[in-house]
Coordinates of C-alpha atoms in Angstrom, one line a residue:
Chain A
X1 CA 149.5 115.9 90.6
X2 CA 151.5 113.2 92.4
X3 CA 150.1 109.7 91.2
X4 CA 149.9 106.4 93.6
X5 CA 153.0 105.5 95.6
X6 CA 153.3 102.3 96.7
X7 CA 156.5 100.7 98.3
X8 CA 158.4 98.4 98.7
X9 CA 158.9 98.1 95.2
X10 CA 160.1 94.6 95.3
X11 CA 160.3 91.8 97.9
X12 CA 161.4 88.8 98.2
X13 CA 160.7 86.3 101.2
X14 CA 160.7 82.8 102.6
X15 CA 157.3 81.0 103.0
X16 CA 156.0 81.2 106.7
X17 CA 157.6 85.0 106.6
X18 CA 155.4 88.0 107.1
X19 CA 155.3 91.4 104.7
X20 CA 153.8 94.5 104.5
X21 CA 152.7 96.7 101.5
X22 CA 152.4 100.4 101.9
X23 CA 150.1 102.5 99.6
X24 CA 149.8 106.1 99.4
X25 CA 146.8 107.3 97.0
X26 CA 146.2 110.2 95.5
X27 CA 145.3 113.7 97.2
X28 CA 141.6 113.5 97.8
X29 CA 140.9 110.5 96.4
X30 CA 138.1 108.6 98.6
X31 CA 138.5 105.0 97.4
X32 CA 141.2 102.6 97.5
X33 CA 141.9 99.5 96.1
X34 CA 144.2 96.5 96.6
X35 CA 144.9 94.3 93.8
X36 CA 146.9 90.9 93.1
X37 CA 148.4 90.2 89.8
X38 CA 149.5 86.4 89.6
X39 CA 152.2 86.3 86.8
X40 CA 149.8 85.5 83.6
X41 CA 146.3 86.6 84.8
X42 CA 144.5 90.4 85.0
X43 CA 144.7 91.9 88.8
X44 CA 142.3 90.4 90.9
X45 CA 140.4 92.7 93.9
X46 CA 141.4 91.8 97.2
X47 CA 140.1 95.0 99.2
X48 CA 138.2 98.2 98.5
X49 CA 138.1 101.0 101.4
X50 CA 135.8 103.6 101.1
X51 CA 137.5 106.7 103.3
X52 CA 138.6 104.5 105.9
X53 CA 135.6 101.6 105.6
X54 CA 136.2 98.2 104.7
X55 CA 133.7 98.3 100.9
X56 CA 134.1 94.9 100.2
X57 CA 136.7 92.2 101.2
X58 CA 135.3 89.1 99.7
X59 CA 138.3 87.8 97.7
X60 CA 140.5 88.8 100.7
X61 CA 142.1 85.9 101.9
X62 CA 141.7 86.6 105.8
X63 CA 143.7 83.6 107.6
X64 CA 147.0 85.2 106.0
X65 CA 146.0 88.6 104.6
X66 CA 144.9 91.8 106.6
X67 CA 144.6 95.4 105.5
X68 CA 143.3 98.8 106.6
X69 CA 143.3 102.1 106.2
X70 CA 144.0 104.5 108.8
X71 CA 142.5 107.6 108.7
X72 CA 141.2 107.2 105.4
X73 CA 144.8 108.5 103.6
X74 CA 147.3 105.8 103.6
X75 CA 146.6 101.8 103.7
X76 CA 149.1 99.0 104.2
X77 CA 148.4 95.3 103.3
X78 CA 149.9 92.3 104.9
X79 CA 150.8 88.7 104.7
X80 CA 151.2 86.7 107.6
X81 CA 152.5 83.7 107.1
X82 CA 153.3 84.1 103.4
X83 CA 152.5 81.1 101.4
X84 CA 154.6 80.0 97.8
X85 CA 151.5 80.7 95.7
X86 CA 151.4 84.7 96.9
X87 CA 154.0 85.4 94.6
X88 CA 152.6 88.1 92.4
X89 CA 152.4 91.9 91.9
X90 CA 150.4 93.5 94.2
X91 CA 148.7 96.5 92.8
X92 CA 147.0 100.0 94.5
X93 CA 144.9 102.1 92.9
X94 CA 142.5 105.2 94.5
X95 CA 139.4 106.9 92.6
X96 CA 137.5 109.9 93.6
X97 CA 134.7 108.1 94.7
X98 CA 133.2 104.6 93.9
X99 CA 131.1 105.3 90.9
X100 CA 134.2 106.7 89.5
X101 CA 135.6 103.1 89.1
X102 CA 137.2 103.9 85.6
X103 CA 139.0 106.4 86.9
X104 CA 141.1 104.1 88.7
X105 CA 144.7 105.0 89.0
X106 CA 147.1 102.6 89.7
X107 CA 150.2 102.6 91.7
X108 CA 153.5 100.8 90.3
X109 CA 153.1 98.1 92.1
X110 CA 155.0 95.7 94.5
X111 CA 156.4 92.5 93.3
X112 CA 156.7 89.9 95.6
X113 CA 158.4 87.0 95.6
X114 CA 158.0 83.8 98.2
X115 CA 161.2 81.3 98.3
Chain B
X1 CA 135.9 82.1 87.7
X2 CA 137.5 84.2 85.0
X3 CA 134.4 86.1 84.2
X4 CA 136.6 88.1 81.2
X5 CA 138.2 86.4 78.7
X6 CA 141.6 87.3 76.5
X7 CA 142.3 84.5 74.6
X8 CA 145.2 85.7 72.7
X9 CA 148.5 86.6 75.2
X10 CA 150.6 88.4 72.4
X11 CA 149.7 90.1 69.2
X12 CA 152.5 91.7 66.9
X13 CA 152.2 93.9 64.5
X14 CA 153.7 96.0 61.7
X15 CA 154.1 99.7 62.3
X16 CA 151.0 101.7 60.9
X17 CA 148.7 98.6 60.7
X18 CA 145.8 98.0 62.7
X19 CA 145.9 95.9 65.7
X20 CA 143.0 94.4 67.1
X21 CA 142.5 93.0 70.8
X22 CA 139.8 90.7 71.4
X23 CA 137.6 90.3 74.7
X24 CA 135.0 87.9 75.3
X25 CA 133.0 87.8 79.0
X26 CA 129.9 85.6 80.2
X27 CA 128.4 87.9 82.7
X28 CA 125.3 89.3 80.7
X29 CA 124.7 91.9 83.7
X30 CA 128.3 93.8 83.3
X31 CA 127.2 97.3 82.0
X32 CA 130.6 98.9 81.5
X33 CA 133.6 97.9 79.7
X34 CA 137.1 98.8 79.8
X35 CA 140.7 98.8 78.4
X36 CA 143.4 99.1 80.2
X37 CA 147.3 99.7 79.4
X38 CA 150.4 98.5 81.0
X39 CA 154.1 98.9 80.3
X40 CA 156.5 96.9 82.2
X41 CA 157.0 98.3 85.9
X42 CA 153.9 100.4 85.7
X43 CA 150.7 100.3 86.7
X44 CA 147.9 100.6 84.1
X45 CA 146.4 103.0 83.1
X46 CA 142.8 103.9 81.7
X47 CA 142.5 103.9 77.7
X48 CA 139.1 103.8 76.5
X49 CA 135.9 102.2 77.8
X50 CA 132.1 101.9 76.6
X51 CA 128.5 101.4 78.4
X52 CA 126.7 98.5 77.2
X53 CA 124.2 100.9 75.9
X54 CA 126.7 101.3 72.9
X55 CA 128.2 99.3 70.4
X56 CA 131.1 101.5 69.3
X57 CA 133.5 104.9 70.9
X58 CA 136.2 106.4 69.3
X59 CA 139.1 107.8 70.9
X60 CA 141.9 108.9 68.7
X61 CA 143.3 105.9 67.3
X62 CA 141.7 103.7 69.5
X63 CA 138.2 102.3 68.7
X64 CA 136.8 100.3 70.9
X65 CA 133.7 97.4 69.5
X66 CA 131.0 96.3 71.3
X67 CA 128.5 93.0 70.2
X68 CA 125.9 92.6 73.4
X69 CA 124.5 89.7 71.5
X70 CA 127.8 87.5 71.1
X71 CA 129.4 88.9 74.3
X72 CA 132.1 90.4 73.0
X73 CA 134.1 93.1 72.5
X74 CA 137.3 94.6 70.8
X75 CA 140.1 97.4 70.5
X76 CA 141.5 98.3 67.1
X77 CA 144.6 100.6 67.2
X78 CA 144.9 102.2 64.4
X79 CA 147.8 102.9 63.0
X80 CA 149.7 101.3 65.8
X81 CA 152.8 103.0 66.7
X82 CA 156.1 101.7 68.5
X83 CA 154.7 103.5 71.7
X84 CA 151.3 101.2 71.6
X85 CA 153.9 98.4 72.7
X86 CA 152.5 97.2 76.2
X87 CA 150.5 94.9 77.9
X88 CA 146.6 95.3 77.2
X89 CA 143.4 94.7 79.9
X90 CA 139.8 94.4 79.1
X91 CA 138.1 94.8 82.4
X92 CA 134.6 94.7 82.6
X93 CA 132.5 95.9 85.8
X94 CA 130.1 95.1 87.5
X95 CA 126.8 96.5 89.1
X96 CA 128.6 96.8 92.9
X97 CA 131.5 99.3 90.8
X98 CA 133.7 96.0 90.9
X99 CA 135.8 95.4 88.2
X100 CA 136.9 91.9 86.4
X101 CA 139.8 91.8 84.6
X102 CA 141.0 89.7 81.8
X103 CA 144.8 88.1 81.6
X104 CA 146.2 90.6 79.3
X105 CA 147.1 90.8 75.5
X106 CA 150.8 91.7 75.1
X107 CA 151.4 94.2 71.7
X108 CA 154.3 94.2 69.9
X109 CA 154.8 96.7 67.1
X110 CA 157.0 96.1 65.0
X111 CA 158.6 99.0 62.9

């Protein structure tokens, strides 16, 4: 069974610059999530879809950040314009469904890194 | 509002030893804890997690500890082996299927 894919998986911008995050969960798997990892802290949630539906987006900064999920397969999130303190890794993950939330399985990640 | 708590970053340890990672949260509604695992340019990945309904599961060599009372839980490896080396999350979730995760404890296993 393939596991997450994510890519780019590094990137490194100037502030005021724009980027986008691709995700690809795996097969079947209903839920996604987008997490940020600042360097030194656990991954916060900053999106959860639910097939294609928005689940919850209350830690989602939404002046700068956007995400969806077309289709309910693939999501992309973006950063537009990127700030100095969105440096950090930012993490996908997919479950089944969500009350399988510890079966979370992450992607590797994208590091990004604003100049 | 760190909700979930690691207070140690790094813990090293001899080959075959126990380890033990410590986790302390203040949210007294969280009903399921978990551990996560991360080497370097991975995501992590699910260890071992417990309801709040129990104070102790067993997994192998890993054991994870649950005290309701004091809000706190813990993961003893043992014996830790040079693969155990990693990056280690407690997450805790809560009653929307969120998840709160604390900063990490990085294991070193010394052989």
């Amino acid at each position: 069974e393939a596991g997450v894919a994510q890519s780019p998986r590094y990137k490194i911008i100037e502030k005021r610059q724009s980027v986008a995050f691709w995700c690809n969960p795996i097969s079947g798997h209903a839920t996604l999530y987008w997490y940020q990892q600042i360097l030194g802290q656990g991954p916060k949630l900053l999106i959860q879809f639910q097939n294609n539906g928005v689940v919850d987006d209350s830690q989602l900064p939404k002046d700068r950040f956007s995400a969806e999920r077309l289709k309910g397969v693939d999501s992309t999130l973006k950063i537009q314009p990127a700030k100095l303190e969105d440096s950090a890794v930012y993490l996908c993950a997919s479950s089944l469904s969500q009350r399988q939330f510890y079966e979370q399985y992450f992607g590797p990640g994208t590091r990004l890194t604003v100049t | 509002d760190q909700q979930v708590k690691q207070n140690s970053p790094s813990l090293s340890v001899q080959e075959g030893r126990i380890s033990i990672l410590n986790c302390d949260y203040t949210n007294s509604m969280f009903d399921y804890f978990l551990w996560y695992k991360k080497y370097p340019a991975e995501g992590p990945t699910f260890l071992i997690s417990i309801s709040s309904i129990k104070d102790k599961n067993e997994d192998g060599r890993f054991t994870v500890f649950l005290n309701k009372s004091a809000k706190h839980l813990s993961l003893h490896i043992v014996p830790s082996q040079p693969g155990d080396s990693a990056v280690y999350f407690c997450a805790a979730r809560h009653d929307d299927y969120k998840l709160s995760f604390g900063a990490g404890t990085t294991v070193t296993v010394r052989a």
